[in-house]
Amino acid sequence: MKPIKVGLLGIGTVGAGTFTVLARNAEEIRRRAGRPIEITMVADLDTARAKQITGGKVEVVDDANIIVNHPDIDIVVELIGGYGIARQLVMTAIANGKHVVTANKALLATHGTEIFRAAQEKRVMVAFEAAVAGGIPIIKALREGLTANRIQWIAGIINGTTNFILSEMRDKGLDFDVVLKEAQRLGYAEADPTFDIEGIDAAHKATLMSAIAFGIPVQFDKAYVEGITGLQAADIRYAEQLGYRIKLLGIARRAANGIELRVHPTLIPANRLIANVEGAMNAVLVHGDAVGATLYYGKGAGAEPTASAVIADLVDITRLATADPEHRVPYLAFQPDAMTDTPILPMDEITTSYYLRIRVADKLGVMADITRILADAAISIDAMLQKEPAAGETEADIIILTHKTQEKKAKQAIAAIEALEAVSGQVARIRLESLG
Ligand code: NDP
Ligand code: HSE
């Protein structure tokens, strides 16, 4: 059969990985796909580097528009990133009847609705396995493998950079900035690393998973996003002493009155498998009503792991390109006319447990005041740790773990605790999930 022709937009970390793996495993991939998959054109701003990577075997251009408008190209692979030029190129490719593969979670989490609608109209596929958890086939698992289930919740370590930073800080006592630079050198971090450390990248991915899991539109603007920049080394230490690890989790949960969609540092019991996912590795726990909990683990970033997902999409499209569009797997798992408008809950309405670190003057009655405030708010205490003041100091830390409560109640109680005379500064608050 004649080869399917691919145009690659952007040959940076993931683009180069895709080119290399596709060339190395060409024969194996052909046997799986049923026909050869060939990258015939590459666009990159740095054409000299692109020519070096491709070894003069393909046409290299500096204007990606040439590829998305080229009549010979069947599939466009967008690996530029961001939602500027990438959005325009993807929309043009779709308008020209080309299938699209992208690793660009930022683009899909913010403009997914528009992109999927356009693709539906033009009867082309938009595939994005690489956009969530890099090499882990989590999109396929959610969209196909778990299709019998009513998904109840998803909790994932879905940003390699922040997991790498938290692991290195905890294990080696390294500084935040040093570890971030190393993550950038290794190609894990986004072009703008703020996306990683402020939780935005994880929220893009959690948003995509929430849409596929619950059959709701892609709504990044409704996600709660909190990164790791406010985390203190003391909290990582105290969490350990209480038997917990702190991870940046992306959570999507079906609640009684809506969907919780949130990214924030989270205490997880240290004996959970997911708590032991270290370095740049990713892991996603999915709980379905029939299957129970399932865990997916692997490399969430890097050239070849991400290429693995990009190429899996290329093979899927190659196999399905000739299928009637009505019989393809829907982009967001549910048929477009069967999506629901279940709301994403405001953060005040979510329910979780809390770790609280309270800095207090070492005075009689402080503990009683704090516990009374929590009792009045109907927040029950699960565990408590009281530290002696360090030598020469008059203040000490009290650490409290609560049982589940509503965020709004926790916020009110924290404000009341902060108003106590014996309490100094702000109460450090980190959410806690047992993931049982
Ligand atoms: P890179 O920055 O390494 O690569 C992007 C490439 O696109 C660069 O070579 C860049 O050229 C080129 N480029 C920029 N603008 C244009 C343009 N207008 N026309 C043609 N080429 C252009 O990014 P990554 O490979 O790391 O990421 C690509 C995508 O994959 C992003 O959406 C990212 O979020 C996603 N992703 C990345 C992962 C990773 O591990 N890195 C993992 C999963 C997803 P130049 O350098 O000259 O500007
Ligand atoms: N910056 C991302 C990460 C790349 O660190 O996980 C993979 O999406």
XYZ file of C-alpha atoms and ligand atoms in Angstrom:
492
model
C 0.000 0.000 0.000
C 1.234 3.510 -0.652
C 2.752 5.361 2.315
C 0.721 7.790 4.381
C 2.450 11.171 4.197
C 3.171 13.166 7.318
C 4.186 16.803 7.656
C 6.007 17.629 10.896
C 5.671 21.126 12.341
C 8.533 21.810 14.783
C 11.520 19.513 15.149
C 12.619 20.369 18.689
C 12.742 17.852 21.554
C 9.599 15.865 20.707
C 9.778 16.455 16.941
C 13.326 15.094 16.756
C 12.328 12.125 18.942
C 9.407 11.405 16.628
C 11.592 11.580 13.534
C 14.206 9.266 15.084
C 11.801 6.618 16.423
C 9.743 6.560 13.234
C 12.913 6.009 11.186
C 14.362 3.429 13.573
C 11.194 1.337 13.863
C 9.827 1.978 10.366
C 9.415 -1.672 9.428
C 7.813 -2.706 12.741
C 5.440 0.257 12.510
C 4.541 -0.552 8.888
C 3.617 -4.096 9.899
C 1.315 -2.724 12.572
C -0.213 0.132 10.603
C -0.686 -1.811 7.380
C 1.238 0.722 5.300
C 4.403 2.820 5.660
C 4.174 6.082 7.611
C 6.623 8.606 6.151
C 7.535 12.078 7.307
C 7.997 13.789 3.950
C 8.126 17.433 5.046
C 9.431 19.208 8.137
C 8.951 22.852 9.112
C 11.142 24.564 11.679
C 12.449 28.078 12.186
C 15.956 26.651 12.427
C 16.197 24.926 9.049
C 19.914 24.180 9.414
C 19.307 22.173 12.598
C 16.253 20.521 11.019
C 18.352 19.417 8.023
C 20.997 18.047 10.336
C 18.429 15.974 12.270
C 16.670 14.699 9.157
C 19.942 14.025 7.328
C 18.725 15.555 4.055
C 16.095 12.826 3.637
C 13.034 15.089 3.681
C 12.022 18.507 2.458
C 12.691 21.137 5.131
C 10.894 24.494 5.070
C 10.897 27.474 7.422
C 7.235 28.296 6.874
C 4.848 25.757 8.406
C 1.996 27.150 6.304
C 3.550 25.432 3.285
C 2.946 22.056 4.948
C -0.597 22.615 6.208
C -1.586 23.788 2.725
C 0.339 21.110 0.825
C -1.941 18.746 -1.155
C 0.337 15.707 -0.646
C 0.258 15.783 3.170
C -2.275 13.434 4.833
C -1.442 14.014 8.506
C -0.024 17.116 10.163
C 1.934 16.594 13.384
C 2.012 19.822 15.394
C 4.984 19.904 17.794
C 5.621 23.640 18.012
C 3.696 24.277 21.221
C 1.742 27.234 22.596
C -1.525 28.635 21.336
C -0.324 31.298 18.916
C 0.889 30.056 15.548
C 0.123 26.453 16.554
C -3.601 27.225 16.776
C -3.696 28.862 13.374
C -1.732 26.005 11.788
C -3.951 23.312 13.334
C -7.131 25.106 12.239
C -5.773 25.525 8.696
C -4.734 21.863 8.505
C -8.244 20.822 9.597
C -9.860 23.232 7.147
C -7.741 21.599 4.435
C -9.076 18.151 5.407
C -5.894 16.896 7.071
C -5.806 14.752 10.176
C -3.860 16.271 13.067
C -1.664 14.784 15.785
C -0.516 17.101 18.542
C 1.265 16.937 21.906
C 0.051 20.439 22.679
C -2.051 20.263 25.845
C -2.012 24.051 26.278
C -3.671 24.457 22.883
C -6.291 21.738 23.396
C -7.142 22.656 26.995
C -7.858 26.250 25.978
C -9.136 25.918 22.394
C -10.187 22.257 22.307
C -13.882 22.951 21.831
C -13.274 25.037 18.706
C -10.698 22.575 17.334
C -12.785 19.436 17.895
C -15.876 21.105 16.411
C -13.948 22.064 13.269
C -12.509 18.550 12.994
C -15.974 17.048 13.383
C -17.285 19.226 10.569
C -14.393 18.303 8.256
C -14.604 14.622 9.316
C -10.909 14.478 10.218
C -9.217 13.132 13.330
C -7.396 15.125 16.009
C -5.289 12.813 18.163
C -3.450 13.892 21.310
C -2.141 10.911 23.262
C 1.183 12.717 23.859
C -0.560 15.725 25.384
C -1.244 13.945 28.689
C 1.449 12.075 30.621
C 3.841 11.803 27.641
C 4.537 8.156 26.866
C 1.808 6.682 29.107
C -1.186 5.651 26.955
C -3.663 7.232 29.372
C -5.889 8.779 26.700
C -6.348 5.393 25.080
C -6.996 3.782 28.470
C -9.664 6.344 29.386
C -11.245 6.557 25.947
C -11.220 2.866 25.057
C -9.922 0.478 27.733
C -12.187 1.809 30.500
C -15.164 2.566 28.302
C -17.481 0.239 30.281
C -16.982 2.237 33.465
C -18.571 5.192 35.136
C -15.317 6.916 36.050
C -15.413 8.157 39.646
C -12.103 9.910 39.996
C -8.693 10.447 38.473
C -5.616 11.552 40.407
C -2.350 11.963 38.579
C 1.234 13.055 38.878
C 1.132 14.564 35.417
C 3.972 17.036 35.412
C 7.447 15.541 35.300
C 9.261 18.793 36.002
C 7.536 19.432 39.339
C 7.774 15.794 40.405
C 11.492 15.907 39.573
C 11.874 19.111 41.601
C 9.980 17.743 44.629
C 11.922 14.442 44.533
C 15.340 16.081 44.237
C 14.556 18.631 46.942
C 13.428 15.893 49.317
C 16.138 13.310 48.567
C 19.172 15.480 47.959
C 18.220 18.676 49.765
C 18.889 20.604 46.528
C 17.553 24.107 45.968
C 14.458 24.691 43.858
C 16.287 26.814 41.231
C 19.109 24.301 40.755
C 16.699 21.426 40.124
C 14.515 23.500 37.784
C 17.571 24.309 35.630
C 18.398 20.591 35.435
C 14.801 19.786 34.363
C 15.131 22.415 31.614
C 18.461 20.940 30.499
C 16.889 17.474 30.313
C 14.062 18.780 28.079
C 11.228 18.123 30.564
C 10.243 21.716 31.238
C 7.901 23.745 29.049
C 9.257 26.639 26.968
C 7.913 28.804 29.799
C 8.681 26.839 32.992
C 6.107 28.908 34.905
C 3.579 26.587 33.280
C 5.214 23.678 35.110
C 5.933 25.129 38.542
C 2.660 27.045 38.857
C 0.615 23.939 38.019
C -0.736 25.271 34.705
C 0.667 22.425 32.595
C -0.802 19.836 34.996
C -4.136 21.683 34.870
C -4.112 21.564 31.051
C -3.697 17.790 31.261
C -6.235 17.310 34.073
C -8.728 19.348 32.045
C -8.311 17.049 29.033
C -8.694 13.955 31.209
C -11.812 15.367 32.899
C -13.478 15.885 29.515
C -12.744 12.319 28.413
C -13.633 10.773 31.757
C -16.937 12.549 32.331
C -18.154 13.523 28.858
C -18.003 17.263 29.568
C -16.522 20.039 27.411
C -12.876 21.044 27.817
C -12.975 23.843 30.434
C -9.497 24.875 31.532
C -10.797 28.249 32.730
C -12.813 26.490 35.473
C -9.877 24.475 36.862
C -8.388 25.401 40.249
C -4.627 25.759 39.823
C -1.996 25.956 42.555
C 1.681 25.160 41.895
C 4.626 24.207 44.075
C 6.322 27.585 44.490
C 4.658 28.239 47.871
C 5.763 24.900 49.369
C 8.125 25.110 52.339
C 10.851 22.547 53.053
C 9.424 22.278 56.613
C 6.109 20.974 55.240
C 7.842 18.303 53.161
C 9.666 17.221 56.363
C 6.606 17.247 58.639
C 4.595 15.339 56.028
C 7.282 12.616 56.069
C 7.147 12.426 59.861
C 3.389 11.874 59.676
C 3.745 9.147 57.027
C 2.887 11.211 53.924
C 4.589 12.447 50.750
C 3.744 15.729 49.038
C 3.042 15.492 45.293
C 1.583 17.929 42.799
C -1.637 16.120 41.864
C -4.105 16.766 39.084
C -7.509 15.650 40.357
C -10.798 15.217 38.510
C -13.585 13.797 40.648
C -17.275 13.167 40.158
C -19.059 14.698 43.175
C -22.778 14.710 44.001
C -23.414 18.136 42.498
C -20.707 18.497 39.863
C -17.123 17.772 38.918
C -14.091 18.715 40.977
C -11.209 19.802 38.743
C -8.133 20.892 40.637
C -4.341 20.888 40.680
C -2.431 21.528 43.902
C 0.290 20.097 46.136
C -1.263 17.171 47.988
C -0.285 14.962 50.911
C -0.646 11.269 49.982
C -0.055 8.344 52.376
C 3.566 7.246 51.803
C 2.523 3.603 51.428
C 0.448 4.276 48.288
C 2.211 3.225 45.070
C 1.627 6.635 43.545
C 3.356 8.334 46.484
C 6.536 6.532 45.457
C 6.615 7.824 41.892
C 9.864 9.765 41.793
C 11.889 11.966 39.469
C 10.340 12.971 36.148
C 8.106 9.893 36.108
C 4.332 10.309 35.805
C 1.534 8.139 37.156
C -2.227 8.338 36.852
C -4.697 6.558 39.129
C -8.132 6.075 37.620
C -11.054 4.746 39.622
C -13.921 3.236 37.647
C -17.070 1.769 39.192
C -16.570 -1.640 37.574
C -12.807 -2.008 37.472
C -11.928 -0.251 40.743
C -8.575 1.514 40.905
C -6.118 1.200 38.013
C -2.654 2.758 37.905
C -0.697 3.863 34.824
C 2.991 4.642 35.234
C 5.810 5.720 32.957
C 7.797 8.565 31.462
C 5.689 11.667 31.129
C 8.189 13.743 29.186
C 11.323 13.571 27.060
C 12.003 13.072 23.364
C 11.423 9.364 22.732
C 8.789 8.621 25.420
C 6.654 11.427 24.012
C 7.430 10.311 20.459
C 6.084 6.886 21.416
C 2.657 8.474 22.003
C 2.820 10.679 18.901
C 3.568 7.658 16.727
C 0.822 5.583 18.369
C -1.583 8.299 17.193
C -0.074 8.199 13.695
C -0.663 4.444 13.561
C -4.238 4.831 14.830
C -5.010 7.422 12.186
C -3.374 5.335 9.483
C -5.526 2.360 10.456
C -8.736 4.364 10.771
C -8.369 7.005 8.047
C -10.578 5.076 5.682
C -13.208 4.189 8.338
C -16.566 5.920 8.332
C -16.138 8.926 10.749
C -19.251 7.839 12.686
C -17.467 4.629 13.630
C -14.203 6.122 14.812
C -13.463 6.566 18.515
C -14.867 10.024 19.434
C -12.210 12.673 20.181
C -13.431 13.106 23.759
C -14.575 9.480 24.262
C -18.295 10.367 24.283
C -20.263 11.011 21.085
C -20.317 14.790 20.432
C -24.121 14.936 20.820
C -23.946 12.998 24.101
C -21.809 15.411 26.117
C -23.281 16.656 29.422
C -23.260 20.078 31.016
C -22.435 18.799 34.523
C -20.795 21.858 36.103
C -17.222 22.107 37.283
C -17.557 22.987 40.973
C -16.140 26.215 42.397
C -13.208 25.414 44.693
C -15.188 26.443 47.810
C -17.499 23.497 47.215
C -14.929 20.737 46.904
C -14.398 18.261 49.738
C -10.999 17.121 50.943
C -8.818 16.691 54.040
C -6.181 19.203 55.141
C -2.702 19.468 56.570
C -2.408 22.648 58.621
C 0.865 24.053 59.999
C 0.269 26.727 62.614
C 3.067 28.809 64.117
C 2.134 29.638 67.702
C 3.537 31.337 70.779
C 4.325 28.693 73.381
C 1.459 29.736 75.706
C -1.129 27.888 77.767
C -4.509 27.496 76.066
C -3.469 28.006 72.420
C -4.107 24.408 71.482
C -7.542 24.522 73.148
C -8.441 27.661 71.147
C -7.435 26.030 67.866
C -9.249 22.773 68.496
C -12.381 24.701 69.572
C -12.399 26.647 66.278
C -12.128 23.386 64.326
C -14.849 21.722 66.426
C -17.179 24.719 65.967
C -16.703 24.356 62.192
C -17.472 20.622 62.467
C -13.968 19.804 61.217
C -12.690 16.687 62.906
C -9.017 16.150 63.636
C -7.290 13.016 62.358
C -3.764 13.546 63.722
C -1.737 16.177 65.491
C 1.969 16.904 65.968
C 3.222 19.510 68.390
C 6.838 20.610 68.175
C 8.810 22.082 71.040
C 10.195 25.565 70.347
C 13.762 25.357 68.998
C 16.523 26.424 71.414
C 16.302 30.152 72.052
C 12.883 30.476 70.347
C 9.481 31.173 71.864
C 7.340 29.946 68.978
C 6.647 26.400 67.816
C 4.781 24.604 65.042
C 1.551 22.714 65.536
C 0.649 20.382 62.681
C -2.910 19.157 62.329
C -4.343 16.682 59.841
C -8.113 16.955 59.458
C -10.734 14.562 58.223
C -12.681 15.522 55.092
C -14.478 18.823 55.070
C -15.672 21.408 52.591
C -13.032 23.891 51.352
C -15.255 26.835 52.332
C -15.435 25.630 55.958
C -11.692 24.983 56.059
C -10.999 28.516 54.786
C -13.265 30.062 57.436
C -11.653 28.018 60.215
C -8.150 28.926 58.994
C -9.079 32.629 59.007
C -10.350 32.305 62.597
C -7.149 30.513 63.653
C -4.995 33.189 62.015
C -6.910 35.835 63.977
C -5.872 34.301 67.339
C -3.389 36.467 69.194
C -1.012 33.587 69.864
C -0.824 32.610 66.180
C 1.844 34.271 64.094
C 1.738 34.663 60.317
C -0.383 32.622 57.979
C -1.451 29.046 58.507
C 0.224 26.786 55.904
C -2.506 24.656 54.340
C -1.976 21.707 52.033
C -4.793 19.450 50.899
C -4.603 15.739 51.669
C -6.061 12.826 49.718
C -6.039 9.240 50.977
C -6.646 7.865 47.431
C -8.115 4.722 48.942
P 10.703 22.498 21.577
O 10.784 23.944 21.942
O 11.869 21.633 21.878
O 10.401 22.367 20.025
C 9.555 23.237 19.321
C 10.148 23.412 17.942
O 9.249 24.177 17.159
C 11.486 24.158 17.963
O 12.420 23.492 17.146
C 11.110 25.517 17.390
O 12.165 26.127 16.676
C 10.002 25.135 16.440
N 9.163 26.267 16.077
C 8.788 27.348 16.816
N 7.994 28.164 16.107
C 7.858 27.595 14.894
C 7.167 27.959 13.719
N 6.454 29.077 13.642
N 7.257 27.161 12.629
C 7.987 26.013 12.683
N 8.664 25.618 13.789
C 8.597 26.393 14.873
O 9.378 21.937 22.261
P 9.060 20.439 22.672
O 9.453 19.516 21.592
O 9.548 20.197 24.042
O 7.469 20.511 22.781
C 6.637 20.481 21.654
C 5.202 20.261 22.118
O 5.126 19.025 22.786
C 4.686 21.299 23.115
O 3.315 21.512 22.880
C 4.894 20.622 24.454
O 4.005 21.098 25.453
C 4.581 19.199 24.091
N 5.155 18.186 24.959
C 6.475 18.208 25.245
C 7.043 17.202 26.001
C 8.481 17.178 26.311
O 8.926 16.259 26.994
N 9.276 18.117 25.865
C 6.215 16.102 26.502
C 4.834 16.165 26.117
C 4.327 17.183 25.389
P 13.178 27.090 17.448
O 13.797 26.269 18.510
O 14.118 27.503 16.384
O 12.342 28.204 18.003
N 6.699 20.084 30.928
C 6.002 18.852 30.932
C 6.381 18.058 32.160
C 6.326 18.075 29.690
O 7.329 18.449 32.865
O 5.721 17.072 32.471
C 5.417 16.919 29.466
O 4.126 17.328 29.202
